[in-house]
Amino acid sequence: MKMKKTYSRRALSIVILSIMMMFMSCSKPTNQTSLYNTDDDFIKHNYTQVDISNDPNFKSFKLIDPYINDKIVYFTAESHDTEINTELEFQFLKYFKSKAGIKYYLQELSYSDAIFLNKYLETGDESILKKLYEPFKGTFAWNKQSYEKWKKVYDYNRTLPENQKIVIVGIDIEHQSQ
């Protein structure tokens, strides 16, 4: 019985600490402007429309320029099954390469899929890309836009010096049984 009470007290302590940490992390710092501030006035003065055309100066991304200098990891979001995402992902990739010199491109892909993509990026052998996409049939990942994005990444990578080429890192679990 004593063991149950000790366990219950520890569990309760962990729950209370977790709740406290949640509230503390959600509190708004004073006198600090953040990119994620939800204050209406901040949003009114800090927004931009994103132009996904091939703009070498990345004018649409200028709003985030001040926030990238001292960072080593950059995240962008997506909405699955939205056609525009792949072009936006590609523009972000070029932007972060241009402004921050990134080398590693973390993707919601398995480790093995990343190996195949890196092999494709090294060789340009489109049969590798086709073989990679075959098991995706019937999923969100199986679409022409995504396939074409990798071809654009290959073409873009060819313009970069060997030591600056993009390397794909798969950070998801293995989904395919083949």
XYZ file of C-alpha atoms in Angstrom, residues 15-105:
91
model
C 1.556 16.309 -13.415
C 1.693 19.486 -11.301
C 5.215 20.316 -12.502
C 4.157 19.729 -16.105
C 1.175 22.060 -15.736
C 3.334 24.724 -14.091
C 5.913 24.468 -16.890
C 3.166 24.744 -19.481
C 1.810 27.944 -17.940
C 5.283 29.406 -17.475
C 6.240 28.682 -21.078
C 3.015 30.263 -22.329
C 3.459 33.489 -20.440
C 4.174 36.529 -22.577
C 7.591 38.114 -21.935
C 7.498 41.827 -21.257
C 9.161 44.350 -23.592
C 10.104 41.687 -26.109
C 8.930 41.467 -29.707
C 8.679 38.011 -31.175
C 7.942 36.671 -34.617
C 5.230 34.571 -32.966
C 3.584 37.384 -31.031
C -0.177 37.290 -31.563
C -0.702 40.940 -30.737
C -2.901 42.357 -33.541
C -0.737 45.458 -33.871
C 2.386 43.355 -34.380
C 0.707 41.296 -37.082
C -0.652 44.381 -38.868
C 2.874 45.743 -39.271
C 4.753 42.494 -39.783
C 3.304 40.443 -42.604
C 3.988 39.884 -46.245
C 2.509 38.043 -49.158
C 4.756 35.273 -50.379
C 5.659 35.263 -54.042
C 6.803 31.792 -55.006
C 8.122 32.805 -58.393
C 11.805 32.376 -58.976
C 12.923 35.606 -57.265
C 16.705 35.483 -56.727
C 16.486 38.304 -54.147
C 13.810 36.547 -52.054
C 11.854 39.771 -51.475
C 8.894 37.827 -50.043
C 11.065 36.351 -47.300
C 12.628 39.672 -46.254
C 10.401 39.755 -43.170
C 12.245 36.792 -41.646
C 15.766 37.950 -42.560
C 16.483 39.355 -39.071
C 15.517 36.054 -37.439
C 17.834 33.686 -39.300
C 21.337 34.947 -38.573
C 22.070 33.085 -35.350
C 20.007 29.936 -35.945
C 21.202 26.508 -37.015
C 17.866 24.757 -37.630
C 14.944 26.202 -39.603
C 11.448 24.725 -39.702
C 8.697 25.438 -42.151
C 5.224 23.975 -42.001
C 2.993 22.362 -44.537
C -0.544 21.235 -45.020
C -0.627 17.764 -46.549
C -2.338 17.436 -49.898
C -1.909 21.105 -50.780
C -0.379 21.585 -54.207
C 1.397 24.869 -53.485
C 3.484 23.377 -50.650
C 6.117 21.794 -52.845
C 6.936 25.029 -54.647
C 6.988 26.918 -51.354
C 9.273 24.250 -49.836
C 11.646 24.632 -52.762
C 11.707 28.423 -52.441
C 12.372 28.140 -48.697
C 15.186 25.685 -49.397
C 16.836 28.125 -51.807
C 16.236 31.033 -49.421
C 17.815 29.261 -46.441
C 20.704 28.085 -48.611
C 21.272 31.615 -49.895
C 20.854 33.493 -46.601
C 22.051 30.973 -44.016
C 24.200 28.578 -46.015
C 22.342 25.450 -44.939
C 23.649 22.108 -46.102
C 21.274 19.600 -44.515
C 17.622 19.505 -45.538
